Tab-separated table of C-alpha atoms and ligand atoms in Angstrom:
chain	number	residue	atom	x	y	z
A	1	MET	CA	0.000	0.000	0.000
A	2	GLN	CA	2.683	2.500	1.088
A	3	ALA	CA	4.803	1.305	-1.840
A	4	ASP	CA	1.946	2.181	-4.259
A	5	VAL	CA	1.551	5.614	-2.722
A	6	VAL	CA	5.272	6.253	-3.016
A	7	SER	CA	5.566	5.051	-6.592
A	8	ALA	CA	2.664	7.285	-7.681
A	9	ARG	CA	4.341	10.246	-5.967
A	10	VAL	CA	7.667	9.453	-7.635
A	11	GLU	CA	5.952	9.308	-11.019
A	12	ARG	CA	4.324	12.661	-10.311
A	13	ALA	CA	7.694	14.146	-9.284
A	14	ARG	CA	9.165	12.993	-12.585
A	15	GLU	CA	6.337	14.680	-14.521
A	16	LEU	CA	6.671	17.872	-12.503
A	17	THR	CA	10.427	18.236	-12.718
A	18	LYS	CA	10.416	19.443	-16.322
A	19	SER	CA	7.503	21.828	-16.011
A	20	LEU	CA	8.796	23.302	-12.747
A	21	THR	CA	12.164	24.001	-14.307
A	22	LYS	CA	10.428	25.630	-17.281
A	23	GLN	CA	8.480	27.876	-14.896
A	24	GLY	CA	11.767	29.020	-13.353
A	25	ILE	CA	11.272	27.052	-10.125
A	26	ARG	CA	14.626	25.979	-8.699
A	27	ALA	CA	13.916	24.552	-5.256
A	28	VAL	CA	11.144	22.915	-3.260
A	29	ALA	CA	10.326	23.577	0.403
A	30	LEU	CA	9.148	20.369	2.110
A	31	THR	CA	7.220	20.938	5.321
A	32	ASN	CA	5.803	19.062	8.253
A	33	VAL	CA	4.137	20.498	11.338
A	34	ASP	CA	5.483	19.141	14.599
A	35	ASN	CA	3.713	18.533	17.896
A	36	SER	CA	4.618	22.026	19.119
A	37	GLY	CA	2.668	23.509	16.196
A	38	ILE	CA	5.805	24.791	14.498
A	39	THR	CA	6.104	24.232	10.761
A	40	LEU	CA	9.478	22.681	9.972
A	41	VAL	CA	11.138	22.777	6.586
A	42	LYS	CA	13.812	20.990	4.589
A	43	THR	CA	14.460	22.021	1.006
A	44	VAL	CA	15.777	20.338	-2.126
A	45	PRO	CA	16.675	21.628	-5.587
A	46	VAL	CA	14.088	20.621	-8.187
A	47	SER	CA	16.598	18.162	-9.617
A	48	ARG	CA	16.443	16.173	-6.352
A	49	LEU	CA	12.644	16.128	-6.041
A	50	GLU	CA	12.196	12.714	-7.599
A	51	ARG	CA	14.794	11.195	-5.298
A	52	ALA	CA	13.158	12.887	-2.297
A	53	ALA	CA	9.772	11.471	-3.338
A	54	GLN	CA	11.286	7.997	-3.443
A	55	PHE	CA	13.535	7.930	-0.392
A	56	GLY	CA	12.522	10.974	1.609
A	57	ILE	CA	14.642	13.567	3.363
A	58	GLY	CA	16.123	12.809	6.768
A	59	LEU	CA	14.837	14.332	9.988
A	60	SER	CA	15.605	13.400	13.566
A	61	PRO	CA	12.544	11.864	15.290
A	62	ILE	CA	13.338	14.121	18.234
A	63	PHE	CA	11.332	16.809	16.415
A	64	ASP	CA	8.178	15.006	17.472
A	65	VAL	CA	9.090	16.064	21.029
A	66	HIS	CA	10.278	19.563	20.054
A	67	LEU	CA	8.932	22.419	22.204
A	68	VAL	CA	7.904	25.878	21.042
A	69	ASN	CA	10.998	27.397	22.704
A	70	ASP	CA	13.303	25.021	20.745
A	71	ASP	CA	13.978	22.834	23.783
A	72	PHE	CA	13.317	19.114	23.504
A	73	THR	CA	11.531	16.787	25.859
A	74	SER	CA	11.070	13.018	25.658
A	75	SER	CA	8.298	10.438	25.716
A	76	ALA	CA	8.328	6.676	26.269
A	77	ASP	CA	9.261	6.194	22.607
A	78	LEU	CA	11.009	9.397	21.584
A	79	GLY	CA	13.880	11.646	22.582
A	80	GLY	CA	17.658	11.719	22.315
A	81	PRO	CA	20.020	12.032	19.388
A	82	VAL	CA	19.688	8.577	17.825
A	83	GLY	CA	17.410	7.631	14.935
A	84	ASP	CA	16.184	9.008	11.629
A	85	LEU	CA	12.898	9.475	9.855
A	86	ARG	CA	12.189	10.182	6.257
A	87	LEU	CA	10.045	13.139	5.231
A	88	MET	CA	8.219	11.842	2.150
A	89	PRO	CA	6.822	14.666	-0.020
A	90	ASP	CA	3.274	14.364	-1.318
A	91	THR	CA	4.079	15.570	-4.813
A	92	PHE	CA	0.383	15.619	-5.748
A	93	MET	CA	0.010	18.580	-3.390
A	94	LEU	CA	3.057	20.446	-4.733
A	95	ARG	CA	2.341	24.120	-5.462
A	96	PRO	CA	4.496	27.034	-6.625
A	97	LEU	CA	5.108	29.548	-3.835
A	98	ALA	CA	3.902	32.747	-5.459
A	99	ALA	CA	5.483	35.026	-2.850
A	100	GLN	CA	8.837	33.209	-2.975
A	101	PRO	CA	9.850	33.358	-6.653
A	102	GLY	CA	11.773	30.280	-7.771
A	103	TRP	CA	10.309	28.146	-4.978
A	104	ALA	CA	7.644	25.476	-4.802
A	105	TRP	CA	6.246	23.756	-1.731
A	106	ALA	CA	4.952	20.307	-0.821
A	107	PRO	CA	3.748	18.783	2.466
A	108	THR	CA	5.339	15.564	3.707
A	109	ASP	CA	4.447	12.395	5.563
A	110	GLN	CA	6.844	10.878	8.068
A	111	TYR	CA	8.119	7.367	7.262
A	112	THR	CA	10.627	5.119	8.977
A	113	GLN	CA	13.793	4.058	7.171
A	114	GLU	CA	12.046	0.706	6.615
A	115	GLY	CA	9.423	2.434	4.479
A	116	GLU	CA	6.585	2.251	7.026
A	117	VAL	CA	4.528	5.218	8.140
A	118	PHE	CA	6.059	6.569	11.369
A	119	PRO	CA	3.435	6.271	14.144
A	120	CYS	CA	3.863	9.962	15.060
A	121	CYS	CA	2.996	11.190	11.554
A	122	GLN	CA	0.346	13.839	12.198
A	123	ARG	CA	-0.651	14.089	8.527
A	124	THR	CA	-1.224	10.341	8.288
A	125	PHE	CA	-3.350	10.511	11.444
A	126	ALA	CA	-5.643	13.056	9.744
A	127	GLY	CA	-5.849	10.787	6.689
A	128	ARG	CA	-6.627	7.732	8.816
A	129	MET	CA	-9.515	9.508	10.570
A	130	THR	CA	-10.848	10.711	7.205
A	131	GLU	CA	-10.895	7.069	6.081
A	132	ARG	CA	-12.759	6.005	9.228
A	133	LEU	CA	-15.419	8.553	8.396
A	134	ALA	CA	-15.492	7.375	4.787
A	135	GLU	CA	-16.186	3.829	6.029
A	136	ARG	CA	-19.502	5.252	7.222
A	137	GLY	CA	-20.131	6.734	3.788
A	138	ILE	CA	-19.396	10.282	4.976
A	139	ALA	CA	-16.974	12.866	3.619
A	140	MET	CA	-16.003	15.967	5.572
A	141	ARG	CA	-15.436	19.375	4.004
A	142	LEU	CA	-13.208	21.461	6.244
A	143	ALA	CA	-11.705	24.941	6.203
A	144	PHE	CA	-9.338	26.706	8.559
A	145	GLU	CA	-10.125	30.407	8.959
A	146	LEU	CA	-7.012	32.463	9.675
A	147	GLU	CA	-6.719	35.550	11.825
A	148	TRP	CA	-3.263	37.010	12.251
A	149	PHE	CA	-1.276	40.031	13.355
A	150	VAL	CA	0.923	42.040	10.975
A	151	ALA	CA	3.630	44.506	12.009
A	152	THR	CA	6.724	46.235	10.739
A	153	VAL	CA	9.545	44.990	12.889
A	154	ASP	CA	12.856	46.616	13.651
A	155	ALA	CA	15.443	45.647	16.211
A	156	LYS	CA	13.447	47.119	19.096
A	157	ASP	CA	9.793	47.301	18.239
A	158	ALA	CA	6.946	45.746	16.337
A	159	THR	CA	4.685	48.469	14.927
A	160	PRO	CA	1.227	47.099	14.011
A	161	ILE	CA	0.205	47.821	10.404
A	162	HIS	CA	-3.097	49.315	11.528
A	163	ARG	CA	-4.809	50.657	14.614
A	164	GLY	CA	-8.425	50.302	13.490
A	165	PRO	CA	-11.233	51.111	13.194
A	166	ALA	CA	-12.043	47.395	13.309
A	167	TYR	CA	-13.360	45.952	10.037
A	168	SER	CA	-12.989	49.357	8.392
A	169	ALA	CA	-12.506	50.442	4.801
A	170	ALA	CA	-10.099	53.047	6.192
A	171	VAL	CA	-7.746	50.275	7.303
A	172	LEU	CA	-8.058	48.554	3.938
A	173	SER	CA	-6.870	51.694	2.176
A	174	GLU	CA	-3.734	51.712	4.369
A	175	ILE	CA	-2.911	48.058	3.680
A	176	SER	CA	-4.331	47.862	0.178
A	177	ASP	CA	-1.179	46.740	-1.692
A	178	PHE	CA	-0.406	44.085	0.903
A	179	ALA	CA	-3.947	42.706	0.812
A	180	ARG	CA	-4.058	42.679	-3.007
A	181	ASP	CA	-0.671	40.981	-3.309
A	182	LEU	CA	-1.748	38.365	-0.794
A	183	ILE	CA	-5.028	37.567	-2.550
A	184	ALA	CA	-3.222	37.425	-5.906
A	185	ALA	CA	-0.455	35.156	-4.583
A	186	LEU	CA	-2.941	32.733	-3.022
A	187	GLU	CA	-5.062	32.595	-6.159
A	188	GLU	CA	-1.951	31.969	-8.239
A	189	GLU	CA	-1.256	28.970	-6.008
A	190	GLY	CA	-4.755	27.632	-6.585
A	191	VAL	CA	-6.019	28.471	-3.087
A	192	GLY	CA	-9.758	29.231	-3.111
A	193	VAL	CA	-9.749	32.627	-1.407
A	194	GLU	CA	-13.248	33.450	-0.189
A	195	GLN	CA	-12.874	36.621	1.843
A	196	PHE	CA	-10.326	39.005	3.411
A	197	HIS	CA	-10.927	41.775	5.950
A	198	PRO	CA	-9.225	43.978	8.543
A	199	GLU	CA	-10.077	42.331	11.891
A	200	TYR	CA	-10.887	43.735	15.320
A	201	ALA	CA	-7.533	43.899	17.115
A	202	THR	CA	-4.614	46.211	16.429
A	203	GLY	CA	-2.686	45.002	13.373
A	204	GLN	CA	-5.079	42.070	12.916
A	205	VAL	CA	-6.476	40.813	9.603
A	206	GLU	CA	-8.350	37.688	8.478
A	207	ILE	CA	-8.673	35.480	5.444
A	208	SER	CA	-11.062	32.628	4.741
A	209	VAL	CA	-10.575	29.960	2.127
A	210	ALA	CA	-12.755	27.309	0.499
A	211	PRO	CA	-13.399	24.014	2.301
A	212	GLN	CA	-11.612	20.826	1.214
A	213	ASP	CA	-11.104	17.281	2.404
A	214	PRO	CA	-9.504	17.336	5.908
A	215	VAL	CA	-5.908	16.594	4.873
A	216	GLY	CA	-6.165	19.007	1.944
A	217	ALA	CA	-7.507	21.713	4.260
A	218	ALA	CA	-4.610	21.230	6.686
A	219	ASP	CA	-2.148	21.317	3.769
A	220	THR	CA	-3.771	24.524	2.555
A	221	ASN	CA	-3.453	25.994	6.023
A	222	VAL	CA	0.319	25.404	5.881
A	223	LEU	CA	0.533	26.819	2.348
A	224	VAL	CA	-1.540	29.892	3.201
A	225	ARG	CA	0.603	30.686	6.229
A	226	GLN	CA	3.821	30.303	4.237
A	227	THR	CA	2.379	32.581	1.561
A	228	ILE	CA	1.334	35.145	4.157
A	229	ARG	CA	4.875	35.072	5.554
A	230	GLY	CA	6.274	35.501	2.046
A	231	VAL	CA	4.022	38.414	1.060
A	232	SER	CA	4.655	40.014	4.461
A	233	ALA	CA	8.426	39.806	3.989
A	234	ARG	CA	8.150	41.403	0.536
A	235	HIS	CA	6.321	44.348	2.114
A	236	GLY	CA	8.771	44.658	4.994
A	237	TYR	CA	6.237	43.170	7.413
A	238	LYS	CA	6.194	40.233	9.751
A	239	SER	CA	3.089	38.143	10.440
A	240	SER	CA	2.207	36.437	13.709
A	241	PHE	CA	-0.191	33.520	14.063
A	242	ALA	CA	0.306	33.363	17.823
A	243	PRO	CA	-2.895	33.158	19.918
A	244	VAL	CA	-2.185	36.607	21.362
A	245	ALA	CA	0.118	39.120	19.683
A	246	ILE	CA	-0.546	42.016	22.070
A	247	LEU	CA	-1.415	41.229	25.675
A	248	GLY	CA	-4.855	42.486	26.652
A	249	GLU	CA	-6.187	42.600	23.092
A	250	VAL	CA	-8.487	40.178	21.322
A	251	GLY	CA	-6.430	37.241	20.058
A	252	ASN	CA	-5.988	35.354	16.800
A	253	GLY	CA	-8.470	32.538	16.355
A	254	GLY	CA	-7.903	29.535	14.128
A	255	HIS	CA	-11.571	28.662	13.788
A	256	ILE	CA	-12.522	25.622	11.822
A	257	HIS	CA	-15.641	25.197	9.727
A	258	PHE	CA	-16.813	21.769	8.697
A	259	SER	CA	-19.718	20.105	6.958
A	260	LEU	CA	-20.486	16.401	6.484
A	261	TRP	CA	-21.585	14.957	3.180
A	262	GLU	CA	-23.160	11.761	1.990
A	263	ASP	CA	-22.560	11.945	-1.752
A	264	THR	CA	-24.073	15.298	-2.677
A	265	ARG	CA	-26.188	15.672	0.474
A	266	ASN	CA	-25.079	18.060	3.234
A	267	LEU	CA	-25.974	16.332	6.513
A	268	PHE	CA	-26.294	19.722	8.238
A	269	ALA	CA	-29.398	20.653	6.227
A	270	GLY	CA	-32.823	19.209	5.518
A	271	GLY	CA	-32.903	16.956	8.609
A	272	LYS	CA	-35.285	16.734	11.568
A	273	GLY	CA	-32.759	17.798	14.201
A	274	PRO	CA	-31.984	21.291	15.519
A	275	HIS	CA	-32.060	23.897	12.710
A	276	GLY	CA	-32.287	21.186	10.066
A	277	MET	CA	-29.377	18.987	11.174
A	278	THR	CA	-29.763	15.317	10.325
A	279	ASP	CA	-29.486	12.774	13.149
A	280	ARG	CA	-25.980	11.771	12.169
A	281	ALA	CA	-24.727	15.345	11.904
A	282	GLU	CA	-26.225	16.150	15.308
A	283	ALA	CA	-24.552	13.078	16.840
A	284	PHE	CA	-21.224	14.103	15.313
A	285	VAL	CA	-21.420	17.655	16.701
A	286	ALA	CA	-22.560	16.315	20.081
A	287	GLY	CA	-19.454	14.093	20.117
A	288	VAL	CA	-17.234	17.093	19.390
A	289	LEU	CA	-18.949	19.149	22.084
A	290	GLU	CA	-18.616	16.389	24.679
A	291	GLU	CA	-14.898	15.975	23.973
A	292	LEU	CA	-14.103	19.720	23.826
A	293	PRO	CA	-12.287	20.059	27.186
A	294	ALA	CA	-9.767	17.464	25.906
A	295	LEU	CA	-9.875	18.697	22.308
A	296	VAL	CA	-8.706	22.186	23.290
A	297	ALA	CA	-5.387	20.634	24.326
A	298	VAL	CA	-5.037	19.714	20.638
A	299	GLY	CA	-6.639	22.790	19.069
A	300	SER	CA	-5.408	25.429	21.538
A	301	SER	CA	-2.206	23.653	22.303
A	302	SER	CA	0.130	26.321	23.682
A	303	VAL	CA	0.468	27.978	27.067
A	304	ALA	CA	-0.329	31.249	25.243
A	305	SER	CA	-3.635	29.828	23.959
A	306	TYR	CA	-5.235	30.353	27.352
A	307	LEU	CA	-4.531	34.081	27.304
A	308	ARG	CA	-6.798	34.181	24.241
A	309	LEU	CA	-9.458	31.667	25.317
A	310	VAL	CA	-11.345	33.983	27.667
A	311	PRO	CA	-15.008	35.030	27.849
A	312	HIS	CA	-16.396	38.017	25.922
A	313	HIS	CA	-13.658	37.906	23.252
A	314	TRP	CA	-15.579	35.823	20.672
A	315	ALA	CA	-13.003	33.113	21.274
A	316	GLY	CA	-15.569	30.487	22.341
A	317	ALA	CA	-14.466	29.953	25.933
A	318	PHE	CA	-17.577	27.922	26.867
A	319	ALA	CA	-18.380	24.384	25.768
A	320	CYS	CA	-21.904	24.901	24.439
A	321	TRP	CA	-23.530	25.418	21.090
A	322	GLY	CA	-25.832	27.919	19.456
A	323	ARG	CA	-26.904	29.044	16.039
A	324	GLU	CA	-24.756	32.032	15.094
A	325	ASN	CA	-23.639	32.368	18.715
A	326	ARG	CA	-20.143	33.877	18.566
A	327	GLU	CA	-19.461	33.296	22.265
A	328	ALA	CA	-20.228	29.567	22.011
A	329	ALA	CA	-17.294	27.251	21.275
A	330	VAL	CA	-19.537	25.517	18.749
A	331	ARG	CA	-21.373	27.938	16.486
A	332	PHE	CA	-23.884	26.461	14.092
A	333	VAL	CA	-24.112	28.284	10.772
A	334	THR	CA	-27.205	27.657	8.646
A	335	GLY	CA	-26.401	30.222	5.949
A	336	MET	CA	-28.824	32.416	4.058
A	337	VAL	CA	-32.163	31.016	3.076
A	338	GLY	CA	-31.804	29.567	-0.415
A	339	THR	CA	-28.195	28.417	0.199
A	340	ARG	CA	-28.684	26.154	3.213
A	341	ASP	CA	-28.268	22.856	1.396
A	342	THR	CA	-24.711	23.798	0.585
A	343	ALA	CA	-23.878	26.457	3.189
A	344	ALA	CA	-24.898	24.893	6.516
A	345	ASN	CA	-21.821	24.032	8.584
A	346	THR	CA	-20.438	23.905	12.097
A	347	GLU	CA	-17.753	26.268	13.325
A	348	VAL	CA	-15.446	25.366	16.206
A	349	LYS	CA	-14.273	28.726	17.523
A	350	CYS	CA	-12.169	27.821	20.522
A	351	PHE	CA	-9.090	26.722	18.544
A	352	ASP	CA	-6.101	28.835	17.539
A	353	GLU	CA	-3.097	28.635	15.237
A	354	SER	CA	-0.545	27.455	17.769
A	355	SER	CA	-2.020	24.034	17.006
A	356	ASN	CA	-1.026	21.452	14.413
A	357	PRO	CA	-3.767	21.600	11.742
A	358	TYR	CA	-3.416	17.901	10.893
A	359	LEU	CA	-3.961	16.930	14.526
A	360	VAL	CA	-6.914	19.320	14.769
A	361	ALA	CA	-8.558	17.761	11.707
A	362	GLY	CA	-7.973	14.196	12.910
A	363	ALA	CA	-9.021	14.874	16.505
A	364	ILE	CA	-12.286	16.562	15.474
A	365	ILE	CA	-13.196	13.575	13.331
A	366	ALA	CA	-12.315	11.122	16.115
A	367	ALA	CA	-14.561	13.012	18.557
A	368	GLY	CA	-17.377	13.291	16.030
A	369	LEU	CA	-17.218	9.592	15.198
A	370	SER	CA	-17.453	8.720	18.867
A	371	GLY	CA	-20.626	10.835	19.038
A	372	MET	CA	-22.020	9.017	16.002
A	373	GLU	CA	-21.224	5.595	17.433
A	374	ARG	CA	-23.297	6.436	20.502
A	375	ASN	CA	-25.957	8.344	18.560
A	376	LEU	CA	-25.519	11.297	20.959
A	377	ARG	CA	-27.981	14.201	21.017
A	378	LEU	CA	-27.047	17.840	21.533
A	379	PRO	CA	-27.828	19.557	24.845
A	380	PRO	CA	-30.173	22.569	24.730
A	381	GLU	CA	-29.082	25.413	22.475
A	382	VAL	CA	-27.569	28.514	24.088
A	383	THR	CA	-29.043	31.644	22.564
A	384	VAL	CA	-27.280	34.266	24.706
A	385	ASP	CA	-23.679	35.015	25.708
A	386	PRO	CA	-22.963	31.950	27.914
A	387	GLY	CA	-20.664	34.095	30.073
A	388	THR	CA	-23.674	36.122	31.233
A	389	LEU	CA	-25.571	33.071	32.544
A	390	SER	CA	-25.764	32.289	36.257
A	391	SER	CA	-24.055	29.064	37.323
A	392	GLU	CA	-27.517	27.455	37.800
A	393	GLU	CA	-28.484	28.364	34.253
A	394	GLN	CA	-25.150	27.129	32.942
A	395	GLU	CA	-25.709	23.830	34.691
A	396	ARG	CA	-29.260	23.496	33.384
A	397	LEU	CA	-28.034	24.030	29.806
A	398	GLY	CA	-24.929	21.875	30.269
A	399	VAL	CA	-22.615	24.837	29.645
A	400	ARG	CA	-19.036	24.265	30.823
A	401	ARG	CA	-16.199	26.781	30.946
A	402	LEU	CA	-13.378	25.338	28.845
A	403	PRO	CA	-9.985	24.791	30.512
A	404	GLU	CA	-8.338	27.997	31.685
A	405	SER	CA	-4.775	26.776	31.243
A	406	LEU	CA	-2.845	24.342	29.100
A	407	GLU	CA	-2.220	22.254	32.183
A	408	GLU	CA	-5.947	21.906	32.829
A	409	ALA	CA	-6.548	21.046	29.170
A	410	VAL	CA	-3.860	18.367	29.080
A	411	ASN	CA	-5.304	16.803	32.232
A	412	HIS	CA	-8.554	16.360	30.290
A	413	LEU	CA	-6.682	15.081	27.252
A	414	GLU	CA	-4.878	12.424	29.249
A	415	LYS	CA	-8.250	11.054	30.343
A	416	SER	CA	-9.622	10.973	26.796
A	417	ASP	CA	-9.844	7.357	25.641
A	418	VAL	CA	-11.320	8.568	22.374
A	419	LEU	CA	-8.276	10.656	21.451
A	420	ARG	CA	-5.702	8.202	22.824
A	421	GLU	CA	-7.164	5.349	20.808
A	422	ALA	CA	-7.471	7.473	17.656
A	423	MET	CA	-3.950	8.920	17.810
A	424	GLY	CA	-2.278	5.711	18.962
A	425	ASP	CA	0.088	5.560	21.934
A	426	VAL	CA	3.259	6.809	20.233
A	427	LEU	CA	1.696	10.004	18.864
A	428	PHE	CA	-0.553	10.545	21.884
A	429	ASN	CA	2.286	10.168	24.411
A	430	ALA	CA	4.641	12.408	22.419
A	431	PHE	CA	1.928	15.048	22.060
A	432	VAL	CA	1.155	14.956	25.796
A	433	ALA	CA	4.893	15.119	26.633
A	434	VAL	CA	5.241	18.287	24.528
A	435	ARG	CA	2.283	19.911	26.296
A	436	ARG	CA	3.723	18.974	29.704
A	437	GLY	CA	7.148	20.253	28.610
A	438	GLU	CA	5.685	23.597	27.563
A	439	VAL	CA	3.647	23.909	30.768
A	440	ALA	CA	6.886	23.424	32.729
A	441	ALA	CA	8.924	25.755	30.488
A	442	PHE	CA	6.544	28.679	31.075
A	443	ALA	CA	5.476	27.878	34.641
A	444	ASP	CA	7.214	30.882	36.201
A	445	LYS	CA	6.740	33.310	33.297
A	446	THR	CA	4.483	36.371	33.366
A	447	PRO	CA	1.734	36.720	30.735
A	448	GLU	CA	3.891	39.384	28.993
A	449	GLU	CA	6.782	36.943	28.784
A	450	VAL	CA	4.495	34.198	27.483
A	451	VAL	CA	3.152	36.486	24.740
A	452	GLU	CA	6.671	37.597	23.845
A	453	ALA	CA	7.981	34.023	23.683
A	454	HIS	CA	5.205	32.835	21.339
A	455	ARG	CA	4.752	35.903	19.130
A	456	TRP	CA	6.939	34.888	16.175
A	457	ARG	CA	6.981	31.102	16.521
A	458	TYR	CA	4.155	29.871	14.301
B	501	LIG	N1	-10.548	37.019	17.301
B	501	LIG	C1	-11.558	36.138	17.819
B	501	LIG	C2	-10.890	34.876	18.343
B	501	LIG	O1	-9.991	34.981	19.094
B	501	LIG	C3	-12.625	35.793	16.804
B	501	LIG	C4	-13.356	36.946	16.196
B	501	LIG	C5	-14.370	36.451	15.180
B	501	LIG	O2	-15.342	35.812	15.551
B	501	LIG	O3	-14.115	36.650	13.990
B	501	LIG	O4	-11.237	33.795	18.023
B	502	MG	MG1	-12.632	36.788	12.682
């Protein structure tokens, strides 16, 4: 099976080599996202792409226990200087990098030197969960929405590229060339740009892109971020995907939107459940909602995440759901009348971009599947800001405050049989070790120091 995948990718690399060279592309950036949420890269000249597709590029397995501050920890299976993995490029996903002339990019899977998938491979985990869903005849369409902070940076200071008004045309006129170049670069790469706007916080902007299959959406998330970094650099800017760029301001969300499809039927519309959800879609969302306290350790995976995940910031700090409720961690979106068959989807708002998008995709599916297996129903809908409810009302509606620290979140994660089974022990233990390592690394740091330490890492 793996051998077939590899030989198809090698064949594709061979086809691409000529056309890439003709387009003036000289080198390919090969990425993977590690358990700290950092995107790692190794690069090869185009002439070596075919060989890389066949035999991979070496990487120490210690990077699966790499921390955000560049320290390393260890797990039962991983740690120390010995060993090698192969980063195997998925040449079918190769794209030119429009903001880095002469460069292309491709995501990679992690293999062992024996040609087996490495059990920590986050991208393979997302693919495996997608297959589990497919066994039930269901396909997920997923999109990562990106909010980020842009600044001009000199040796001393970061000066935000705008200071509001939030969502304003005035801001757009100040950042017009940057925004146009970004949209153009993404479209040139084949990314389905749907919308761009100046966001609420100082220096903050947002882009949304079209939904795809889960692995494709996570790949696109990596590509979009690399393109944002590239366009930013060409304008003398730096972009931050950290959960909080400026302490005390609204943070950067990494919301995900997903819908579930059986052939051409959207399971979030035309059903008998809440707001037209079908039974299976409701069970899936109920599974996600139930697992959220553990899921935030995956989707809001840094110490800094919990400076963002606070009430009244539209970050979704409460495990509850509501139609178009922007304070609920799970916001149900029906879309405009006339478009509901295609538009209805679920947004998970509590996640941010310090997380690994492949793990987020896989973990959401695992939680949803567990809801489907038990045919779970949703608790009552929350139609107000859950942070304004009394504790009695919260209890009646089943509203829970999500973890207030990474430590609290990882305690929930460690108790999650659903996520442990889905990820497998090697990946699960390494992921938990990284969270514990980061909790320890920042234990005596002030919020300012935490923000500072995470600002330019993702
Ligand atoms: N910036 C908010 C967050 O931290 C989200 C704002 C919005 O709903 O667009 O998630
Ligand atoms: Mg937003």
